[in-house]
């Protein structure tokens, strides 16, 4: 191989390693949830987040919100923590029944992970000089990422199709799977059509909806009653309902999804991104009181 071609080949390999296949919302979904969340933090929570963020983040939580997907292969134990598989066609969720990994180990699902990393972060307040048994930087990055994942309807999906991962569909003319439509394709199409491919404009549009159209719902999103710090079971129950009512409905193996599906589903995606961001902020505000 000529030296030049070898160079091109090496850069392609590098790109593959830098951008592995993502899981959960794609990059823009996670970015959006964390941007919204960071803008709603109390002074105490904003200070704690700034202290815990890695220096590479330059104070921007959104820039590292996808980190948990990047380490899934290196931290192999963490891969079942991104989702919940519920019984096929039941359209409901129960922690005790469903929050386990494929080997049946309890608490190993995205709701269990949210409880776990919330508890770890609570030790920040007790620590001397913020020394803790845990790596609280990693706890913060995991928690922020999992708030995104649990709000992706198909991350609380049916067991046999792995949350739509085994359902082949066409998104307009492109071949993909239903799961990926909800992780990425719907958001990408919104950006192309309405915001000219700019994620920051998508964030702005959602922020406007939070203060106008959805303003009367926001208090109830933030609510986590019974003196609890985190409420992932509420989000998971909403998630499997949305998966049944909006993601799976009308779709079968080989379906072509286009304008009818896109125009009726994208508002649900924006609404879930808003809820994820508002709730991550409310939870961090409760943790760092
Ligand atoms: N693997 C198995 N079920 C999954 C789901 N609901 N989402 C993502 N990955 C999965
Ligand atoms: Zn994920
Ligand atoms: Zn996913």
PDB file of N, CA, C and O and ligand atoms in Angstrom, residues 23 83-85 102 154-157 162-163 165 179, ligand 1:
ATOM      1  N   UNK A  23     -25.518   3.915  21.804  1.00  0.00           N
ATOM      2  CA  UNK A  23     -26.643   3.248  22.412  1.00  0.00           C
ATOM      3  C   UNK A  23     -27.358   4.256  23.270  1.00  0.00           C
ATOM      4  O   UNK A  23     -26.717   5.041  23.919  1.00  0.00           O
ATOM      5  N   UNK A  83     -30.766   0.107  29.843  1.00  0.00           N
ATOM      6  CA  UNK A  83     -32.140  -0.170  29.387  1.00  0.00           C
ATOM      7  C   UNK A  83     -32.878  -1.077  30.376  1.00  0.00           C
ATOM      8  O   UNK A  83     -32.304  -1.537  31.378  1.00  0.00           O
ATOM      9  N   UNK A  84     -34.165  -1.325  30.076  1.00  0.00           N
ATOM     10  CA  UNK A  84     -34.968  -2.301  30.828  1.00  0.00           C
ATOM     11  C   UNK A  84     -35.742  -3.124  29.806  1.00  0.00           C
ATOM     12  O   UNK A  84     -36.382  -2.560  28.909  1.00  0.00           O
ATOM     13  N   UNK A  85     -35.696  -4.419  29.920  1.00  0.00           N
ATOM     14  CA  UNK A  85     -36.538  -5.283  29.089  1.00  0.00           C
ATOM     15  C   UNK A  85     -37.758  -5.692  29.911  1.00  0.00           C
ATOM     16  O   UNK A  85     -37.626  -6.220  31.014  1.00  0.00           O
ATOM     17  N   UNK A 102     -29.700 -10.034  31.838  1.00  0.00           N
ATOM     18  CA  UNK A 102     -30.111 -11.255  31.152  1.00  0.00           C
ATOM     19  C   UNK A 102     -29.827 -12.516  31.952  1.00  0.00           C
ATOM     20  O   UNK A 102     -30.426 -13.570  31.705  1.00  0.00           O
ATOM     21  N   UNK A 154     -38.008   3.326  23.783  1.00  0.00           N
ATOM     22  CA  UNK A 154     -37.619   1.944  23.506  1.00  0.00           C
ATOM     23  C   UNK A 154     -36.470   1.448  24.378  1.00  0.00           C
ATOM     24  O   UNK A 154     -36.084   0.283  24.282  1.00  0.00           O
ATOM     25  N   UNK A 155     -35.947   2.289  25.260  1.00  0.00           N
ATOM     26  CA  UNK A 155     -35.009   1.773  26.270  1.00  0.00           C
ATOM     27  C   UNK A 155     -35.764   1.104  27.411  1.00  0.00           C
ATOM     28  O   UNK A 155     -35.154   0.516  28.310  1.00  0.00           O
ATOM     29  N   UNK A 156     -37.100   1.208  27.392  1.00  0.00           N
ATOM     30  CA  UNK A 156     -37.945   0.390  28.263  1.00  0.00           C
ATOM     31  C   UNK A 156     -38.897  -0.336  27.317  1.00  0.00           C
ATOM     32  O   UNK A 156     -40.047   0.048  27.147  1.00  0.00           O
ATOM     33  N   UNK A 157     -38.375  -1.368  26.669  1.00  0.00           N
ATOM     34  CA  UNK A 157     -39.119  -2.013  25.595  1.00  0.00           C
ATOM     35  C   UNK A 157     -39.399  -3.479  25.883  1.00  0.00           C
ATOM     36  O   UNK A 157     -39.283  -3.930  27.030  1.00  0.00           O
ATOM     37  N   UNK A 162     -35.650  -6.911  21.962  1.00  0.00           N
ATOM     38  CA  UNK A 162     -34.589  -6.092  22.548  1.00  0.00           C
ATOM     39  C   UNK A 162     -34.852  -4.596  22.302  1.00  0.00           C
ATOM     40  O   UNK A 162     -34.019  -3.872  21.775  1.00  0.00           O
ATOM     41  N   UNK A 163     -36.033  -4.171  22.706  1.00  0.00           N
ATOM     42  CA  UNK A 163     -36.373  -2.752  22.595  1.00  0.00           C
ATOM     43  C   UNK A 163     -36.362  -2.241  21.163  1.00  0.00           C
ATOM     44  O   UNK A 163     -35.978  -1.104  20.903  1.00  0.00           O
ATOM     45  N   UNK A 165     -34.528  -3.395  18.732  1.00  0.00           N
ATOM     46  CA  UNK A 165     -33.240  -3.590  18.054  1.00  0.00           C
ATOM     47  C   UNK A 165     -33.283  -4.663  16.971  1.00  0.00           C
ATOM     48  O   UNK A 165     -32.458  -4.664  16.058  1.00  0.00           O
ATOM     49  N   UNK A 179     -35.338   0.580  16.880  1.00  0.00           N
ATOM     50  CA  UNK A 179     -34.658   1.176  18.028  1.00  0.00           C
ATOM     51  C   UNK A 179     -33.867   2.423  17.617  1.00  0.00           C
ATOM     52  O   UNK A 179     -33.928   3.466  18.275  1.00  0.00           O
TER      53      UNK A 179
HETATM   54  N1  LIG B   1     -30.652  -4.533  24.660  1.00  0.00           N
HETATM   55  C1  LIG B   1     -31.673  -5.289  25.074  1.00  0.00           C
HETATM   56  N2  LIG B   1     -32.787  -4.552  25.270  1.00  0.00           N
HETATM   57  C2  LIG B   1     -32.447  -3.283  24.968  1.00  0.00           C
HETATM   58  C3  LIG B   1     -33.141  -2.063  24.982  1.00  0.00           C
HETATM   59  N3  LIG B   1     -34.420  -1.966  25.352  1.00  0.00           N
HETATM   60  N4  LIG B   1     -32.465  -0.958  24.619  1.00  0.00           N
HETATM   61  C4  LIG B   1     -31.175  -1.038  24.257  1.00  0.00           C
HETATM   62  N5  LIG B   1     -30.457  -2.151  24.228  1.00  0.00           N
HETATM   63  C5  LIG B   1     -31.098  -3.273  24.585  1.00  0.00           C
END
